[in-house]
PDB file of C-alpha atoms and ligand atoms in Angstrom:
ATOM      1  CA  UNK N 160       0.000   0.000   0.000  1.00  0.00           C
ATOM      2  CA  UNK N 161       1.729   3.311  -1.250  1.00  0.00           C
ATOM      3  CA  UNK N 162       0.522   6.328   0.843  1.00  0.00           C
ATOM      4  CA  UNK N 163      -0.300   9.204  -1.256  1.00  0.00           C
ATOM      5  CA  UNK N 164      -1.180  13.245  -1.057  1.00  0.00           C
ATOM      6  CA  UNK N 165      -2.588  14.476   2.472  1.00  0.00           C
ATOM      7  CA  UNK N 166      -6.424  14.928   1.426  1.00  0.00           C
ATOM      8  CA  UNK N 167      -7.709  16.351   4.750  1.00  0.00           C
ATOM      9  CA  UNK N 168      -6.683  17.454   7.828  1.00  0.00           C
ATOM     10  CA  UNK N 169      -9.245  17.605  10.824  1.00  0.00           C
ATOM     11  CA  UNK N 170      -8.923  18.590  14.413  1.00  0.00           C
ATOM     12  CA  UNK N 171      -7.630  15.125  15.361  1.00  0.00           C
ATOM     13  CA  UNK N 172      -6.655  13.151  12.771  1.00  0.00           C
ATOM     14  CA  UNK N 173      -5.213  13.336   9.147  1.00  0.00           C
ATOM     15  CA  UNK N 174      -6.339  11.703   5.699  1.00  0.00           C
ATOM     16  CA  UNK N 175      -4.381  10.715   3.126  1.00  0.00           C
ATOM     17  CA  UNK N 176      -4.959   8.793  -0.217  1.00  0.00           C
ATOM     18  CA  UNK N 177      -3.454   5.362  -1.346  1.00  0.00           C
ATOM     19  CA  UNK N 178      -2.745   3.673  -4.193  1.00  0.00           C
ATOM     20  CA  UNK N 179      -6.241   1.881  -4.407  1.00  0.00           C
ATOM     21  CA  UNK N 180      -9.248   4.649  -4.790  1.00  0.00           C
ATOM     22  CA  UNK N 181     -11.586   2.945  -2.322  1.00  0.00           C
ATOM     23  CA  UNK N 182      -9.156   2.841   0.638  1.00  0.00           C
ATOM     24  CA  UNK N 183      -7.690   5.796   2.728  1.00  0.00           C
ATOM     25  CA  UNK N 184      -5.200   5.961   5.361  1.00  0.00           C
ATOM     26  CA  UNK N 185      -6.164   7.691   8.455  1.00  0.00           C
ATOM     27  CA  UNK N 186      -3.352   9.318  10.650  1.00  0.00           C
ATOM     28  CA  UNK N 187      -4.364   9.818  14.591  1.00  0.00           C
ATOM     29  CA  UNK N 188      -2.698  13.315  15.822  1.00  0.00           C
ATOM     30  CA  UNK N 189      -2.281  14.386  19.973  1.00  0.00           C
ATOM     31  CA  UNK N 190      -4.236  17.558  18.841  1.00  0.00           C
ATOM     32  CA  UNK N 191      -6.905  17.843  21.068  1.00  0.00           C
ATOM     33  CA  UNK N 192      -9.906  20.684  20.607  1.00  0.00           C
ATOM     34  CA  UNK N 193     -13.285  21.305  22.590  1.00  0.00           C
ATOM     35  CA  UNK N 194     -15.864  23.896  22.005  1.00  0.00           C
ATOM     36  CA  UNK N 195     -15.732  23.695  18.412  1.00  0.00           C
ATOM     37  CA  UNK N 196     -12.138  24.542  18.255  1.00  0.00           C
ATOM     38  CA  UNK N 197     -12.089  27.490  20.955  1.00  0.00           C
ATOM     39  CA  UNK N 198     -10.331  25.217  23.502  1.00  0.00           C
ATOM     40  CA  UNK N 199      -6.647  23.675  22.067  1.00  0.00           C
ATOM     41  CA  UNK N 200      -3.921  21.403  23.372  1.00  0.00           C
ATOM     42  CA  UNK N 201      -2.572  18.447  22.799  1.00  0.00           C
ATOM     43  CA  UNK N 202      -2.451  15.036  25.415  1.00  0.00           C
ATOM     44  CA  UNK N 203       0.567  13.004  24.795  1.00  0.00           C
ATOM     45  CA  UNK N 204      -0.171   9.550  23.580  1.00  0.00           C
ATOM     46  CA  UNK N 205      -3.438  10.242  22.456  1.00  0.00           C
ATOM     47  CA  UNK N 206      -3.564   9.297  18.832  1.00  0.00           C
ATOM     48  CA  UNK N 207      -1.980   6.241  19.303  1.00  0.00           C
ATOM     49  CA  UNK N 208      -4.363   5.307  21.941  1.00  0.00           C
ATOM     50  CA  UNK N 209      -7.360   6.323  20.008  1.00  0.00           C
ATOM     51  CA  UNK N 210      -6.004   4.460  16.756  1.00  0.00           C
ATOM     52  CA  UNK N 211      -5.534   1.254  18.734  1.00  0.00           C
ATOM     53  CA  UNK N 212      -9.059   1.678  20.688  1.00  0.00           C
ATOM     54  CA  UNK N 213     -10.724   2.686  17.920  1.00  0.00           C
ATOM     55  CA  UNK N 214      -9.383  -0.095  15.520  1.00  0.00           C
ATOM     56  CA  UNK N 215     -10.276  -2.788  18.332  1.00  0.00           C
ATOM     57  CA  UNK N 216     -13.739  -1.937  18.995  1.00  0.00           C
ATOM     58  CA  UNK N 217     -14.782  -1.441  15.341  1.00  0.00           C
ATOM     59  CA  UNK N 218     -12.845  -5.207  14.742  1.00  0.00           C
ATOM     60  CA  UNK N 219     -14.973  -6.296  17.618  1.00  0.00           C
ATOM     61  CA  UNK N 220     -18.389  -4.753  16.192  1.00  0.00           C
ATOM     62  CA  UNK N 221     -17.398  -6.202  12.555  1.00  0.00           C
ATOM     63  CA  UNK N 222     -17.490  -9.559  13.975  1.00  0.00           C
ATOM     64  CA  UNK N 223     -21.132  -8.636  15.455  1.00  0.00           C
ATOM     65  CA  UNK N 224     -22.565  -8.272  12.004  1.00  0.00           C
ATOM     66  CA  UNK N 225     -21.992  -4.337  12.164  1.00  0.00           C
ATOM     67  CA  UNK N 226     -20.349  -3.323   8.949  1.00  0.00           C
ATOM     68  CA  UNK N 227     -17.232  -0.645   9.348  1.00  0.00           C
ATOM     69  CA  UNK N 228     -14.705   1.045   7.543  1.00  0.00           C
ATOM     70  CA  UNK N 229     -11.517  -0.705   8.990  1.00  0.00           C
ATOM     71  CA  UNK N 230      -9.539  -2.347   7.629  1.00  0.00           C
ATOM     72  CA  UNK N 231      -5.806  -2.637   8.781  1.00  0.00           C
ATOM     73  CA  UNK N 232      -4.180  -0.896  11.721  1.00  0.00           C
ATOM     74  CA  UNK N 233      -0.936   0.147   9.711  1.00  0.00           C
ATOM     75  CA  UNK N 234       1.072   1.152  12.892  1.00  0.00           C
ATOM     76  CA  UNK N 235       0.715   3.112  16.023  1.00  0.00           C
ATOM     77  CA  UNK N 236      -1.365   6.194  14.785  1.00  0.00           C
ATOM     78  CA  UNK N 237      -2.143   4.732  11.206  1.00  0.00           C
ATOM     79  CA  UNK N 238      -5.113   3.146   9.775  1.00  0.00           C
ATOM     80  CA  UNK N 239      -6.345   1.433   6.366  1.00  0.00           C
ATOM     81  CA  UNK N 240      -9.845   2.688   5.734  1.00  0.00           C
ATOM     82  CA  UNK N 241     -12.557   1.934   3.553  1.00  0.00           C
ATOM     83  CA  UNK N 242     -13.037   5.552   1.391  1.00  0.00           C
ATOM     84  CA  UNK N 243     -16.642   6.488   2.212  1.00  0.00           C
ATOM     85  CA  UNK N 244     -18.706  10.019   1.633  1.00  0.00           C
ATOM     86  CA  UNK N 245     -19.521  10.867   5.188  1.00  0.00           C
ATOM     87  CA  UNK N 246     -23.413  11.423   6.121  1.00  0.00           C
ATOM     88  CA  UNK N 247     -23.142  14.596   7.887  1.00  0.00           C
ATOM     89  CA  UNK N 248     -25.132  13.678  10.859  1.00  0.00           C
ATOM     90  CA  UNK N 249     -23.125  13.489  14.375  1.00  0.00           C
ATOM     91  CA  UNK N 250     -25.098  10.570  15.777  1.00  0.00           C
ATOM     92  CA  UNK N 251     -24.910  10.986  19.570  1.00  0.00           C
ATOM     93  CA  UNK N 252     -26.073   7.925  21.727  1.00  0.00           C
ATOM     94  CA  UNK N 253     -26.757   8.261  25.126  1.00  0.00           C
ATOM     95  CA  UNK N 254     -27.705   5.541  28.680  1.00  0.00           C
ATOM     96  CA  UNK N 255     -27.012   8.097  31.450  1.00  0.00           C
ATOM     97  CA  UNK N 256     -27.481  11.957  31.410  1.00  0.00           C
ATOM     98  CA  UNK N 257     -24.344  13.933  30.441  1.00  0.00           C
ATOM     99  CA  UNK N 258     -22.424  17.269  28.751  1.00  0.00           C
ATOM    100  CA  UNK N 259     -25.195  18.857  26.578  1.00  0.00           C
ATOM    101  CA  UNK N 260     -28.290  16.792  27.238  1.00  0.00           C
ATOM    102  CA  UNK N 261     -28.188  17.223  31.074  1.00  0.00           C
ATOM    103  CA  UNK N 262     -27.824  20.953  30.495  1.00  0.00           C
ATOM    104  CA  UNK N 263     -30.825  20.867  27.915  1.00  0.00           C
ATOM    105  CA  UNK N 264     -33.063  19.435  29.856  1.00  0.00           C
ATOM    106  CA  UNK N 265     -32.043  20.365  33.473  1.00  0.00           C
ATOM    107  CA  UNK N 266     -31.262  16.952  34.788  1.00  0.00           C
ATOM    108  CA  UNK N 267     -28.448  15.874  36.849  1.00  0.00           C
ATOM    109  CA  UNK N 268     -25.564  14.390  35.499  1.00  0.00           C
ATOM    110  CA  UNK N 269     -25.795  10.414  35.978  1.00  0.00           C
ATOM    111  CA  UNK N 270     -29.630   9.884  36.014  1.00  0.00           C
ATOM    112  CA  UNK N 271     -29.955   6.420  33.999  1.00  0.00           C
ATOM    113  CA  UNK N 272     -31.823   6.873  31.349  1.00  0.00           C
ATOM    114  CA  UNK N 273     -35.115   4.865  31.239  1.00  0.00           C
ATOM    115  CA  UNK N 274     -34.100   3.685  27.483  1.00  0.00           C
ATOM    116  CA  UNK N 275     -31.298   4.615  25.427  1.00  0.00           C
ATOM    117  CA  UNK N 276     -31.652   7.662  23.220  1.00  0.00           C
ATOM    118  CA  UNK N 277     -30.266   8.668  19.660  1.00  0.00           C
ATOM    119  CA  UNK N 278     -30.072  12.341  18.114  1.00  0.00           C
ATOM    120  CA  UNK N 279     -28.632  13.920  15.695  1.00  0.00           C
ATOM    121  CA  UNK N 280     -26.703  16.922  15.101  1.00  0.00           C
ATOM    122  CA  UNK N 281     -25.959  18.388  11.669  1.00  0.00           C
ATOM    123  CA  UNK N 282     -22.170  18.307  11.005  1.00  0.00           C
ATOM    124  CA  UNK N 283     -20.857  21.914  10.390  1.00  0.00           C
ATOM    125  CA  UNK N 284     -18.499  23.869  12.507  1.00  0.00           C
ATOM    126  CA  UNK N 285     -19.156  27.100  10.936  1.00  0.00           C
ATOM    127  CA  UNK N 286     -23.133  26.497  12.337  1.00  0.00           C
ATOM    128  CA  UNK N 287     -21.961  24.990  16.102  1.00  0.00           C
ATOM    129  CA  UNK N 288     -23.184  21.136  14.801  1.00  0.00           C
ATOM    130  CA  UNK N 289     -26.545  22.370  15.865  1.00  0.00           C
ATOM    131  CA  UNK N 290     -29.657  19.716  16.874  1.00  0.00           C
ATOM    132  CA  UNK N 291     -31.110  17.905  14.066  1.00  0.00           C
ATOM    133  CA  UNK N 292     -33.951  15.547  14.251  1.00  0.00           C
ATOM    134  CA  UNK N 293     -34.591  12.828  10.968  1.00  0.00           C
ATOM    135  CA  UNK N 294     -37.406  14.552   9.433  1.00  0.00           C
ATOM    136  CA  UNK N 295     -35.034  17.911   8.582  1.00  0.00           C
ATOM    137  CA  UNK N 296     -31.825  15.600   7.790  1.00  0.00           C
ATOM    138  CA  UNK N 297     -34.235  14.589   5.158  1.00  0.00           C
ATOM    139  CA  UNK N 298     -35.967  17.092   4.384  1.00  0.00           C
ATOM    140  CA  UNK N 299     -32.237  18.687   3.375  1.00  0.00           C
ATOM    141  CA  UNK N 300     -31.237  16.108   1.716  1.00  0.00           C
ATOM    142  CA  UNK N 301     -28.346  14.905   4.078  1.00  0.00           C
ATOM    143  CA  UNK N 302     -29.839  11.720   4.329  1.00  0.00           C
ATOM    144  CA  UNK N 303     -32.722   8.836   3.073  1.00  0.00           C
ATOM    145  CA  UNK N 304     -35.423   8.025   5.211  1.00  0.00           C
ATOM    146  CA  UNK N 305     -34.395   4.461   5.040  1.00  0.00           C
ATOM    147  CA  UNK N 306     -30.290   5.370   5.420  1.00  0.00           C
ATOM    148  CA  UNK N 307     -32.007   7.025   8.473  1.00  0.00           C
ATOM    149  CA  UNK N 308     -33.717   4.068   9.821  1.00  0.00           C
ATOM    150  CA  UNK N 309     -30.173   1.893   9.249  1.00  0.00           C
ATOM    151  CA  UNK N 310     -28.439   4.643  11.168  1.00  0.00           C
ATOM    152  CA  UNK N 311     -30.539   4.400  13.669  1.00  0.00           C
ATOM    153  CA  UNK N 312     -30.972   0.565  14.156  1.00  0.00           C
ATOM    154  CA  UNK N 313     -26.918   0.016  14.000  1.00  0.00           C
ATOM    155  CA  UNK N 314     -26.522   3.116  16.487  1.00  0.00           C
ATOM    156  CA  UNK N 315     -28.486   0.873  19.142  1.00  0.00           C
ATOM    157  CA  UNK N 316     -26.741  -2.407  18.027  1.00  0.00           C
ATOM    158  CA  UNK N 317     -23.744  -0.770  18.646  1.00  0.00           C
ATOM    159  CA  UNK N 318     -24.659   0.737  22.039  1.00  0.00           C
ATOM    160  CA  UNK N 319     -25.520  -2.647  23.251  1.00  0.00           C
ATOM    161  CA  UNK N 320     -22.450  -4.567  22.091  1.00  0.00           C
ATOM    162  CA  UNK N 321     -20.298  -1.525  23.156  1.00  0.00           C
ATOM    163  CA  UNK N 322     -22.013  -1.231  26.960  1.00  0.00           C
ATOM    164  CA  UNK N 323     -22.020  -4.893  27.493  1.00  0.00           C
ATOM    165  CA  UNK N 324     -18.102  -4.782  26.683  1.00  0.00           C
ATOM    166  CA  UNK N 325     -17.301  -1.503  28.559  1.00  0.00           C
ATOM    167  CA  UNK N 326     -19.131  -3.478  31.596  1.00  0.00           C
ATOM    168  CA  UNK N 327     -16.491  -6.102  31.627  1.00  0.00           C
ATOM    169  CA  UNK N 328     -13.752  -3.453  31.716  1.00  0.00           C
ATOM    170  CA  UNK N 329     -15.268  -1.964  34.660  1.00  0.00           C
ATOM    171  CA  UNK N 330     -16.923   1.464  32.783  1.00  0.00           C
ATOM    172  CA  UNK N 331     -19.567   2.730  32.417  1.00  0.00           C
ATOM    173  CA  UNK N 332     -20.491   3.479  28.772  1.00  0.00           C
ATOM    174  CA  UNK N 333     -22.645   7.105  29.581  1.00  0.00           C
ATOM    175  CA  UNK N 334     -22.638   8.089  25.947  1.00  0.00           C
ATOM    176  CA  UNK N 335     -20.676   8.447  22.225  1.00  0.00           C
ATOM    177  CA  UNK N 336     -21.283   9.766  19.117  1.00  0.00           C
ATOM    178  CA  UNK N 337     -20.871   7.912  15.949  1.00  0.00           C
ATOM    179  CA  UNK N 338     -20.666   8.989  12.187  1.00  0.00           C
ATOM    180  CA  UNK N 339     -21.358   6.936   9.650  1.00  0.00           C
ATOM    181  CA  UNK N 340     -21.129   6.823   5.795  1.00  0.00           C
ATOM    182  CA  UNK N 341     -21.556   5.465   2.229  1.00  0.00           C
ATOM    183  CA  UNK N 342     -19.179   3.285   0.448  1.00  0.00           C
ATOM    184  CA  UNK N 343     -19.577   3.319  -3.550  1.00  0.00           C
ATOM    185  CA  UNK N 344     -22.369   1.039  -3.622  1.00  0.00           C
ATOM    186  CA  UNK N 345     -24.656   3.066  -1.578  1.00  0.00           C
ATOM    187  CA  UNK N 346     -24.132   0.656   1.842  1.00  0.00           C
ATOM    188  CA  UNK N 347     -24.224   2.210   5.244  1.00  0.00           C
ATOM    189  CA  UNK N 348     -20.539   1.801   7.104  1.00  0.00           C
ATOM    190  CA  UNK N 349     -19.812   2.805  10.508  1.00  0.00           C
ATOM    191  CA  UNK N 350     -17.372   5.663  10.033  1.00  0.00           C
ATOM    192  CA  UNK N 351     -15.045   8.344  12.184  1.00  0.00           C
ATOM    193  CA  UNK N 352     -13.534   6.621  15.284  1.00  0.00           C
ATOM    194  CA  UNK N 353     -14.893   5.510  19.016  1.00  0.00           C
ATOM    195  CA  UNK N 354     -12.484   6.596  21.566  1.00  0.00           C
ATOM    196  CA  UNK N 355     -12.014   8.816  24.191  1.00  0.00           C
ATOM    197  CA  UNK N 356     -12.382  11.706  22.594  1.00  0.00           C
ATOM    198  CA  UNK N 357     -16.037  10.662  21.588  1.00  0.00           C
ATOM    199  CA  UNK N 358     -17.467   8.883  24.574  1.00  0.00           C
ATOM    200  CA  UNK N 359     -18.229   9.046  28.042  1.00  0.00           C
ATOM    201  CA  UNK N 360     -16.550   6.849  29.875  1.00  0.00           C
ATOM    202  CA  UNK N 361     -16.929   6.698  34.245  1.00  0.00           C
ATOM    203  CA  UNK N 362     -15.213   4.394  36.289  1.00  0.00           C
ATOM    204  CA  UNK N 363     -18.386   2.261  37.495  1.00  0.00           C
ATOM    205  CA  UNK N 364     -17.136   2.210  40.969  1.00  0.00           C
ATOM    206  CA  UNK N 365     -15.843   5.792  41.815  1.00  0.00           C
ATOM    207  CA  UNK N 366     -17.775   7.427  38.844  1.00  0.00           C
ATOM    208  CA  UNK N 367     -14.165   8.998  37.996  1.00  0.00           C
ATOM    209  CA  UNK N 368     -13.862  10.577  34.661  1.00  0.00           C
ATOM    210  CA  UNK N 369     -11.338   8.435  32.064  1.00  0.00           C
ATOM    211  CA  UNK N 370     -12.036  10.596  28.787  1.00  0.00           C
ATOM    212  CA  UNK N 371     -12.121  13.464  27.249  1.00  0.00           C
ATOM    213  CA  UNK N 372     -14.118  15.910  29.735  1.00  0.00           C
ATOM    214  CA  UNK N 373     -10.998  15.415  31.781  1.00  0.00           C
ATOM    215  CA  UNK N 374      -9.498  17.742  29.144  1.00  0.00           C
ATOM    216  CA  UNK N 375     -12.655  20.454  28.009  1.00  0.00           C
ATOM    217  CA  UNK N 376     -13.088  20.456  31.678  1.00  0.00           C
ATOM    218  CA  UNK N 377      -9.681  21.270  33.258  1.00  0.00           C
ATOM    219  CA  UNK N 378      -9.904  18.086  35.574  1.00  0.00           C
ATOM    220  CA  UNK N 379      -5.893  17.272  35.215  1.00  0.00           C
ATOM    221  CA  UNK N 380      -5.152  13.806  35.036  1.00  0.00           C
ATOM    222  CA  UNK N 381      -5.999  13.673  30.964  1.00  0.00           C
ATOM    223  CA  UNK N 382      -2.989  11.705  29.888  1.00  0.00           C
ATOM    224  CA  UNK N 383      -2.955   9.357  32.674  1.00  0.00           C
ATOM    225  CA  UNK N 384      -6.772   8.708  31.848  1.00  0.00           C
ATOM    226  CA  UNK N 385      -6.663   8.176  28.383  1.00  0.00           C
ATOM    227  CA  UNK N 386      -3.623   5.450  29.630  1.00  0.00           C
ATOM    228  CA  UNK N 387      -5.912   3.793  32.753  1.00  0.00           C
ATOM    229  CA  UNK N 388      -8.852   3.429  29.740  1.00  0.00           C
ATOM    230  CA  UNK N 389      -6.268   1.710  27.190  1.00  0.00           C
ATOM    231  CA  UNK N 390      -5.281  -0.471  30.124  1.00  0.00           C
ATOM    232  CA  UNK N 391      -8.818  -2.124  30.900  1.00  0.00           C
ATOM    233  CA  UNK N 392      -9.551  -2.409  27.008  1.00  0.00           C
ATOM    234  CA  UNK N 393      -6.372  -4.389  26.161  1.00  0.00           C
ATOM    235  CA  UNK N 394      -6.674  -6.553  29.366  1.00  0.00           C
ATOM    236  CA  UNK N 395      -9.965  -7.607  27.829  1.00  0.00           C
ATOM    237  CA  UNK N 396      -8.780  -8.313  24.554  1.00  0.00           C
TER     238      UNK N 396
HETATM  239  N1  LIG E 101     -19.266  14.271  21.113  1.00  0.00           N
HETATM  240  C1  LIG E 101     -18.254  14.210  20.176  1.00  0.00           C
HETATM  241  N2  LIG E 101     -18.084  15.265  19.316  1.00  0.00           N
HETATM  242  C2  LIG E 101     -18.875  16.352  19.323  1.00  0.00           C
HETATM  243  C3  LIG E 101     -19.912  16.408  20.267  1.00  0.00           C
HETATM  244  C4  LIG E 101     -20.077  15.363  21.148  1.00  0.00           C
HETATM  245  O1  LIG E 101     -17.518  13.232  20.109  1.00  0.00           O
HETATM  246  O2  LIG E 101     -18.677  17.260  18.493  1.00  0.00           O
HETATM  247  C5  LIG E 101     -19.455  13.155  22.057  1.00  0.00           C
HETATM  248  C6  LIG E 101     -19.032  13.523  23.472  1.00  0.00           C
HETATM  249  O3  LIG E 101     -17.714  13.095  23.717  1.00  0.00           O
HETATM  250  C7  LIG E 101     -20.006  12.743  24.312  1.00  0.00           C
HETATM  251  C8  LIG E 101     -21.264  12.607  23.443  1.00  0.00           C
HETATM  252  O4  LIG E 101     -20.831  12.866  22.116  1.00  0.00           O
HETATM  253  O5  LIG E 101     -19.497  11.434  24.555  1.00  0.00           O
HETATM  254  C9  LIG E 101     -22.381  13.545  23.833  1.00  0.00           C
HETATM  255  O6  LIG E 101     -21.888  14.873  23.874  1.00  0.00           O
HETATM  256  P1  LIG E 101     -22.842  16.085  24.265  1.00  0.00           P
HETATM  257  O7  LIG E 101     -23.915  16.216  23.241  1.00  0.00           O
HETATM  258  O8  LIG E 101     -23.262  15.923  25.674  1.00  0.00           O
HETATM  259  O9  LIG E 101     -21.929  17.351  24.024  1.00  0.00           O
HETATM  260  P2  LIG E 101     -20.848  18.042  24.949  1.00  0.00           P
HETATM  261  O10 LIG E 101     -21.558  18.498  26.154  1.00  0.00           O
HETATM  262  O11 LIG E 101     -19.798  17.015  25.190  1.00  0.00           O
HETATM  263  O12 LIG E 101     -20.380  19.144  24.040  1.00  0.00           O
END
């Protein structure tokens, strides 16, 4: 696999092209951002860890009939990907009340949710990734109804597999987002990256913090939890 031209370059992670037009190689940076990009710094370690945790769950959700777009872990921070045209939905899932929904809704961080929830937010910085619900994702075109309904069935899937793994590790799976998108042939693929930069993750014993709100929210400790997280993942691999 010959790596190519840099295509992209995001807040975390960088894209370049391959030799093969349907693959991509994904490169994991220690940039770190929060509040669309008003917050910057960088945690040491952190794109290898997210490349590695990433790369592991999505192998793990493959294997559960959940189609991805992994491929190969190349190294540390590098990843083969399937090339896909991203649906521009964030696609937030949520079992316990956190960050922007507690604050929405006036609920205390922690309550359990009675049933898992899904939303949507429309993916554009320049707009703050505002609230979407399916009817306007459609309605704009960003989506099918029935790519909608997949989303939305392999968002649950995935929160159950993912939970009932996290609960092993000791963690408590509070909520993620997900992006997903469309290879060539119009198929839904589970996209982006699941790490700690975009899920919840609380000790289930002492409720501590082991993600990325350690970082937007000045808590210290960011490297050493993004380290303790990697640590009960690969003991359960
Ligand atoms: N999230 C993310 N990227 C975003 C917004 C949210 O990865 O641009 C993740 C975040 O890490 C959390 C979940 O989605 O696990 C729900 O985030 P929330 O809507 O509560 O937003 P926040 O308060 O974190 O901005």
């Amino acid at each position: 696999m010959i790596k190519g031209a840099q295509l992209y370059e995001g807040k975390a992670k960088k894209v370049f092209a391959t030799d093969d037009p349907d693959l991509l190689i994904v490169s994991y940076k220690d940039d770190a951002t929060a509040f669309n990009g008003l917050k910057r710094g960088t945690v040491a370690g952190k794109g290898a860890i997210n490349n590695r945790m990433s790369n592991a769950l999505m192998q793990r959700l493959q294997q559960r009939g959940i189609p991805t777009h992994f491929v190969q872990e190349l190294n540390d921070r590098e990843t083969l990907v399937r090339r896909v045209d991203i649906v521009p939905l964030e696609v937030i899932v949520r079992n316990l009340a956190a960050g922007s929904f507690a604050k929405h809704y006036g609920v205390e961080e922690g309550r359990v949710l009675q049933t898992p929830t899904v939303e949507f937010s429309y993916k554009n910085d320049a707009l703050g990734d505002p609230l979407m619900n399916a009817s306007h994702a459609v309605a704009l075109g960003l989506a099918t109804p029935q790519e909608i309904d997949t989303i939305q069935t392999y968002a649950l899937r995935i929160n159950e597999e993912l939970r009932a793994f996290w609960r092993t590790c000791g963690v408590t799976l509070v909520d993620f987002k997900l992006e997903f998108g469309r290879l060539r042939n119009g198929a839904i693929v589970l996209a982006d990256e699941i790490s700690p930069d975009t899920c919840r993750f609380w000790d289930s014993e002492t409720g501590e913090k082991l993600d990325k709100d350690r970082f937007r929210r000045d808590l210290g400790g960011v490297e050493e939890a993004y380290r303790e997280i990697m640590r009960r993942l690969t003991a359960r691999l």
